Amino acid sequence: MENLLRMDRIPHIWCPTCGLGTVLTAWVSALEKAGIDPKMTAVVSGIGCTGRAAGYLKVDSLHTTHGRPVAFATGVKLGNPNINVSVISGDGDLIAIGGNHFIHAARKNMDITVICVNNFIYAMTGGQVAPTTPITGYATTSPYGNFEHPFNIPHLAESCGAVYVARWTVLHVRRLVNAITEALLKPGFSVVEVISPCANYYARINRLGTGLDLMKFYHDNSVIKNGEDTRNVAIDFQKPIIVGKFIDRERPTFLDSYNKRLKEVMGDKFKRYEG
C-alpha cells in the first residue's frame, strides 16, 4: 500500500494503540478492492486526529477547516462528478461542528462517502466532551460524567437520507474493508462509522485501561446485527455495541435529480451537467 501513502510524511503522529492507522489501511485496501483509479479519487478531512488522514494519502487530498470536510467534498464532487470523493474525519468534526453540512449532504444525497471515526471524545484538543460521548462517560469538560444525550450516528444518517449506513469497530478489519468497499461503490451519500480506541484521553479519563483493553472490549461486546433498525443501535457507556450494515437502499443522487428536473423544464435545450 506504500504507493498510496505519502511515505515522506511517515512516521505518523497518531498515538500508540490508536485505531486510525487501521482505518487508513482499511480505506486503502477498500479502494484497491473496489478497483477505483487513485488518480480519480479525492480524500477530504477536517480538523482533529482523524483530520491528518488526508495528509498521509497519496491521492488528491484536502485538509480543510474544522467541521467543513463535507462542504469541501461537495464542492469537489460538483466540480468534477467523475471523481470518487471520500471524507475521512472524526465524530466531533463531522457530527458537532460539521453537523449541518452532514445532515444536508445526506438530505441532498450528495455522491460522497463519509468515514466517521468515532472515539467518543475530542482527543486532539484535550479530551473535551463530544456529541457522541455516552451518558455518564467522563471527559475533561464533564468531570461529573456526561449528561447530554449523544447522537446515534447511524440513525442520524439514515433519517437524513443516507443510502448506505454501516458501523464496525477497528477490530473488525475484514468487515470494515468490505463495508468501505461497498460504500465507495454506492452512488449517493454513504456513511461508515468506525468505533476506534482513544487510549490517551477517553480510556485514561474513564479508567478503561489501554488501547488494547478497548480492543478486547470490542471483541467481547460487539454484537453483529446486519439490517438492524438504526433506532436500536445507540451506544451506552461500556455496554454492548451493535455493529453491521444497517442501510443499503436506492435514492437518486443530487446530480441525478438536478439533471432530471432541468431536463423536464428545458427539454432538448438542456445539456446534462458534466462538471
Short mmCIF file of C-alpha atoms in Angstrom, two decimals:
data_model
loop_
_atom_site.label_atom_id
_atom_site.label_comp_id
_atom_site.label_asym_id
_atom_site.label_seq_id
_atom_site.Cartn_x
_atom_site.Cartn_y
_atom_site.Cartn_z
CA MET A 1 0.00 0.00 0.00
CA GLU A 2 3.04 2.27 0.04
CA ASN A 3 2.12 3.56 -3.40
CA LEU A 4 -0.98 5.17 -1.86
CA LEU A 5 0.81 6.71 1.11
CA ARG A 6 2.95 9.82 1.29
CA MET A 7 5.89 7.97 2.81
CA ASP A 8 7.79 11.22 3.34
CA ARG A 9 5.13 12.04 5.99
CA ILE A 10 5.73 8.77 7.85
CA PRO A 11 6.04 8.11 10.80
CA HIS A 12 2.59 9.46 11.57
CA ILE A 13 1.64 11.49 14.63
CA TRP A 14 -1.06 9.14 15.98
CA CYS A 15 -0.67 7.74 19.49
CA PRO A 16 0.30 4.12 20.15
CA THR A 17 -2.81 1.83 20.11
CA CYS A 18 -4.89 4.49 18.33
CA GLY A 19 -7.13 2.88 15.71
CA LEU A 20 -6.61 5.48 12.99
CA GLY A 21 -3.82 3.55 11.27
CA THR A 22 -6.19 0.61 10.91
CA VAL A 23 -8.86 2.88 9.43
CA LEU A 24 -6.38 4.27 6.91
CA THR A 25 -5.25 0.77 5.96
CA ALA A 26 -8.87 -0.33 5.57
CA TRP A 27 -9.66 2.64 3.29
CA VAL A 28 -6.62 1.93 1.07
CA SER A 29 -7.50 -1.78 0.91
CA ALA A 30 -11.09 -0.91 0.04
CA LEU A 31 -10.02 1.48 -2.72
CA GLU A 32 -7.90 -1.27 -4.28
CA LYS A 33 -10.66 -3.86 -3.81
CA ALA A 34 -13.21 -1.57 -5.44
CA GLY A 35 -10.92 -1.13 -8.44
CA ILE A 36 -11.17 2.64 -8.30
CA ASP A 37 -8.41 4.59 -10.03
CA PRO A 38 -6.46 6.54 -7.36
CA LYS A 39 -5.95 9.28 -9.93
CA MET A 40 -9.71 9.75 -9.98
CA THR A 41 -10.00 9.78 -6.19
CA ALA A 42 -10.06 12.63 -3.71
CA VAL A 43 -9.93 12.50 0.10
CA VAL A 44 -11.11 15.34 2.30
CA SER A 45 -10.66 15.66 6.04
CA GLY A 46 -11.26 18.27 8.70
CA ILE A 47 -9.51 19.08 11.95
CA GLY A 48 -8.65 16.64 14.70
CA CYS A 49 -6.70 13.40 14.98
CA THR A 50 -8.53 11.83 12.03
CA GLY A 51 -8.07 15.01 10.05
CA ARG A 52 -4.45 14.03 9.47
CA ALA A 53 -5.61 11.22 7.17
CA ALA A 54 -5.77 13.38 4.06
CA GLY A 55 -2.15 14.36 4.51
CA TYR A 56 -0.94 10.76 4.59
CA LEU A 57 -2.78 9.51 1.49
CA LYS A 58 -1.13 9.86 -1.91
CA VAL A 59 -4.22 10.93 -3.78
CA ASP A 60 -5.69 14.35 -4.40
CA SER A 61 -6.48 15.48 -0.89
CA LEU A 62 -7.71 18.48 1.08
CA HIS A 63 -7.06 19.07 4.77
CA THR A 64 -9.80 21.58 5.45
CA THR A 65 -11.11 23.80 8.23
CA HIS A 66 -12.86 22.45 11.32
CA GLY A 67 -16.24 20.90 10.55
CA ARG A 68 -16.15 21.68 6.82
CA PRO A 69 -14.90 18.50 5.10
CA VAL A 70 -18.36 17.55 3.81
CA ALA A 71 -18.82 21.05 2.38
CA PHE A 72 -15.43 20.89 0.64
CA ALA A 73 -16.17 17.36 -0.59
CA THR A 74 -19.46 18.59 -2.04
CA GLY A 75 -17.57 21.25 -3.96
CA VAL A 76 -15.06 18.72 -5.29
CA LYS A 77 -17.85 16.39 -6.43
CA LEU A 78 -19.78 19.15 -8.17
CA GLY A 79 -16.60 20.46 -9.78
CA ASN A 80 -15.87 17.06 -11.30
CA PRO A 81 -18.64 14.45 -10.91
CA ASN A 82 -16.32 11.75 -12.27
CA ILE A 83 -14.11 11.85 -9.18
CA ASN A 84 -14.76 9.39 -6.34
CA VAL A 85 -14.80 11.53 -3.19
CA SER A 86 -14.26 10.30 0.36
CA VAL A 87 -14.41 12.21 3.62
CA ILE A 88 -12.34 10.71 6.45
CA SER A 89 -12.83 12.61 9.69
CA GLY A 90 -13.83 12.33 13.32
CA ASP A 91 -17.11 12.41 15.21
CA GLY A 92 -16.56 15.88 16.63
CA ASP A 93 -15.57 17.36 13.30
CA LEU A 94 -18.39 15.74 11.33
CA ILE A 95 -21.29 15.49 13.76
CA ALA A 96 -20.84 18.54 16.00
CA ILE A 97 -19.10 21.42 14.24
CA GLY A 98 -19.89 19.98 10.81
CA GLY A 99 -23.30 18.61 11.73
CA ASN A 100 -25.23 20.97 9.49
CA HIS A 101 -23.17 20.02 6.44
CA PHE A 102 -23.56 16.33 7.29
CA ILE A 103 -27.35 16.36 7.52
CA HIS A 104 -27.88 18.45 4.39
CA ALA A 105 -25.44 16.44 2.29
CA ALA A 106 -27.39 13.35 3.36
CA ARG A 107 -30.70 15.05 2.57
CA LYS A 108 -29.47 16.03 -0.89
CA ASN A 109 -27.87 12.61 -1.36
CA MET A 110 -24.53 14.01 -2.46
CA ASP A 111 -22.48 11.27 -4.05
CA ILE A 112 -19.70 11.08 -1.45
CA THR A 113 -18.52 8.50 1.08
CA VAL A 114 -18.08 9.54 4.71
CA ILE A 115 -15.85 7.52 7.03
CA CYS A 116 -16.68 8.82 10.52
CA VAL A 117 -14.17 7.67 13.12
CA ASN A 118 -15.89 7.74 16.50
CA ASN A 119 -13.66 7.70 19.60
CA PHE A 120 -16.34 9.30 21.80
CA ILE A 121 -14.28 12.38 22.64
CA TYR A 122 -12.41 15.41 21.26
CA ALA A 123 -8.94 13.93 21.50
CA MET A 124 -6.53 16.29 19.75
CA THR A 125 -7.84 19.36 21.56
CA GLY A 126 -7.63 17.93 25.06
CA GLY A 127 -10.36 15.36 25.73
CA GLN A 128 -13.47 17.53 25.78
CA VAL A 129 -16.96 16.03 25.75
CA ALA A 130 -18.18 15.24 22.22
CA PRO A 131 -21.66 14.83 20.70
CA THR A 132 -21.02 11.08 20.85
CA THR A 133 -19.75 10.80 24.42
CA PRO A 134 -22.02 8.24 26.10
CA ILE A 135 -24.16 9.24 29.07
CA THR A 136 -22.07 9.07 32.30
CA GLY A 137 -18.82 8.97 30.30
CA TYR A 138 -16.14 11.31 31.64
CA ALA A 139 -14.28 13.97 29.67
CA THR A 140 -12.17 16.95 30.70
CA THR A 141 -15.26 19.15 30.35
CA SER A 142 -17.63 16.69 32.00
CA PRO A 143 -15.89 15.98 35.34
CA TYR A 144 -19.09 14.56 36.83
CA GLY A 145 -19.89 12.42 33.81
CA ASN A 146 -21.67 13.39 30.61
CA PHE A 147 -25.39 14.13 30.96
CA GLU A 148 -26.04 15.28 27.37
CA HIS A 149 -27.85 12.80 25.13
CA PRO A 150 -25.36 11.69 22.44
CA PHE A 151 -26.06 11.30 18.74
CA ASN A 152 -26.76 7.85 17.36
CA ILE A 153 -24.77 8.34 14.13
CA PRO A 154 -26.35 5.54 12.03
CA HIS A 155 -29.85 6.73 12.93
CA LEU A 156 -28.93 10.35 12.20
CA ALA A 157 -27.51 9.37 8.81
CA GLU A 158 -30.47 7.21 7.87
CA SER A 159 -33.10 9.69 8.97
CA CYS A 160 -31.42 12.45 6.95
CA GLY A 161 -31.37 10.35 3.78
CA ALA A 162 -28.09 8.40 3.56
CA VAL A 163 -28.37 5.44 1.18
CA TYR A 164 -25.70 3.27 2.83
CA VAL A 165 -25.02 3.13 6.57
CA ALA A 166 -22.76 0.70 8.42
CA ARG A 167 -20.86 0.57 11.68
CA TRP A 168 -17.82 -1.53 12.59
CA THR A 169 -15.01 -1.25 15.09
CA VAL A 170 -11.32 -1.22 14.15
CA LEU A 171 -11.21 -4.79 15.43
CA HIS A 172 -13.45 -5.92 12.53
CA VAL A 173 -10.85 -5.23 9.84
CA ARG A 174 -12.16 -7.59 7.13
CA ARG A 175 -15.75 -6.45 7.60
CA LEU A 176 -14.65 -2.84 7.72
CA VAL A 177 -12.81 -3.19 4.40
CA ASN A 178 -15.89 -4.78 2.85
CA ALA A 179 -18.15 -2.02 4.17
CA ILE A 180 -15.90 0.77 2.88
CA THR A 181 -15.67 -1.01 -0.48
CA GLU A 182 -19.45 -1.13 -0.75
CA ALA A 183 -19.73 2.48 0.36
CA LEU A 184 -17.18 3.64 -2.23
CA LEU A 185 -19.12 1.90 -5.00
CA LYS A 186 -22.54 3.07 -3.80
CA PRO A 187 -23.94 6.09 -5.69
CA GLY A 188 -25.14 8.63 -3.15
CA PHE A 189 -24.35 9.61 0.43
CA SER A 190 -22.80 6.63 2.19
CA VAL A 191 -21.66 6.56 5.82
CA VAL A 192 -19.40 4.09 7.60
CA GLU A 193 -19.00 4.75 11.32
CA VAL A 194 -15.84 3.23 12.78
CA ILE A 195 -15.53 2.83 16.55
CA SER A 196 -11.88 3.44 17.42
CA PRO A 197 -9.93 3.43 20.69
CA CYS A 198 -8.54 6.62 22.20
CA ALA A 199 -6.21 5.41 24.93
CA ASN A 200 -4.71 8.75 25.90
CA TYR A 201 -7.95 10.59 26.61
CA TYR A 202 -11.19 8.58 26.55
CA ALA A 203 -9.73 5.42 28.09
CA ARG A 204 -7.48 7.21 30.57
CA ILE A 205 -10.12 9.64 31.82
CA ASN A 206 -12.67 6.84 32.16
CA ARG A 207 -10.14 4.38 33.62
CA LEU A 208 -10.76 1.82 30.90
CA GLY A 209 -7.16 0.66 30.57
CA THR A 210 -5.05 0.74 27.44
CA GLY A 211 -5.96 0.77 23.78
CA LEU A 212 -5.51 -2.99 23.82
CA ASP A 213 -8.06 -3.22 26.63
CA LEU A 214 -10.53 -1.27 24.47
CA MET A 215 -9.92 -3.69 21.60
CA LYS A 216 -10.64 -6.58 23.97
CA PHE A 217 -13.84 -4.80 24.96
CA TYR A 218 -14.84 -4.53 21.29
CA HIS A 219 -14.10 -8.24 20.88
CA ASP A 220 -16.20 -9.26 23.85
CA ASN A 221 -19.03 -6.76 23.44
CA SER A 222 -19.65 -6.23 19.72
CA VAL A 223 -22.93 -7.70 18.54
CA ILE A 224 -23.30 -8.15 14.77
CA LYS A 225 -26.83 -7.35 13.62
CA ASN A 226 -26.95 -6.67 9.90
CA GLY A 227 -30.16 -4.94 8.92
CA GLU A 228 -30.90 -3.77 12.46
CA ASP A 229 -33.25 -0.81 12.84
CA THR A 230 -30.93 2.15 13.41
CA ARG A 231 -33.17 3.38 16.22
CA ASN A 232 -31.85 0.44 18.22
CA VAL A 233 -28.12 0.99 17.76
CA ALA A 234 -27.43 3.85 20.19
CA ILE A 235 -24.26 3.34 22.21
CA ASP A 236 -24.36 3.34 26.01
CA PHE A 237 -21.31 3.60 28.24
CA GLN A 238 -19.46 0.28 28.40
CA LYS A 239 -22.46 -1.65 27.10
CA PRO A 240 -22.62 -3.96 24.05
CA ILE A 241 -22.08 -2.20 20.70
CA ILE A 242 -24.33 -3.21 17.80
CA VAL A 243 -22.35 -3.33 14.54
CA GLY A 244 -23.23 -4.30 10.99
CA LYS A 245 -24.62 -2.99 7.74
CA PHE A 246 -27.87 -1.27 8.61
CA ILE A 247 -28.98 0.55 5.46
CA ASP A 248 -28.48 -0.18 1.76
CA ARG A 249 -31.15 1.50 -0.36
CA GLU A 250 -31.61 3.41 -3.58
CA ARG A 251 -32.32 7.13 -4.00
CA PRO A 252 -31.43 9.46 -6.85
CA THR A 253 -28.29 11.44 -6.16
CA PHE A 254 -28.25 15.24 -6.11
CA LEU A 255 -26.98 15.40 -9.69
CA ASP A 256 -29.45 12.74 -10.86
CA SER A 257 -32.30 14.87 -9.51
CA TYR A 258 -30.77 18.06 -10.91
CA ASN A 259 -30.41 16.62 -14.40
CA LYS A 260 -33.89 15.07 -14.34
CA ARG A 261 -35.64 18.25 -13.24
CA LEU A 262 -33.86 20.59 -15.65
CA LYS A 263 -34.47 18.15 -18.49
CA GLU A 264 -38.19 18.24 -17.65
CA VAL A 265 -38.21 22.04 -17.64
CA MET A 266 -35.85 22.79 -20.54
CA GLY A 267 -36.42 19.78 -22.76
CA ASP A 268 -33.93 19.32 -25.60
CA LYS A 269 -32.23 22.60 -24.77
CA PHE A 270 -30.84 21.07 -21.61
CA LYS A 271 -27.33 19.69 -21.66
CA ARG A 272 -26.58 17.17 -18.93
CA TYR A 273 -24.26 18.56 -16.23
CA GLU A 274 -20.77 17.14 -16.59
CA GLY A 275 -18.91 19.42 -14.21
#
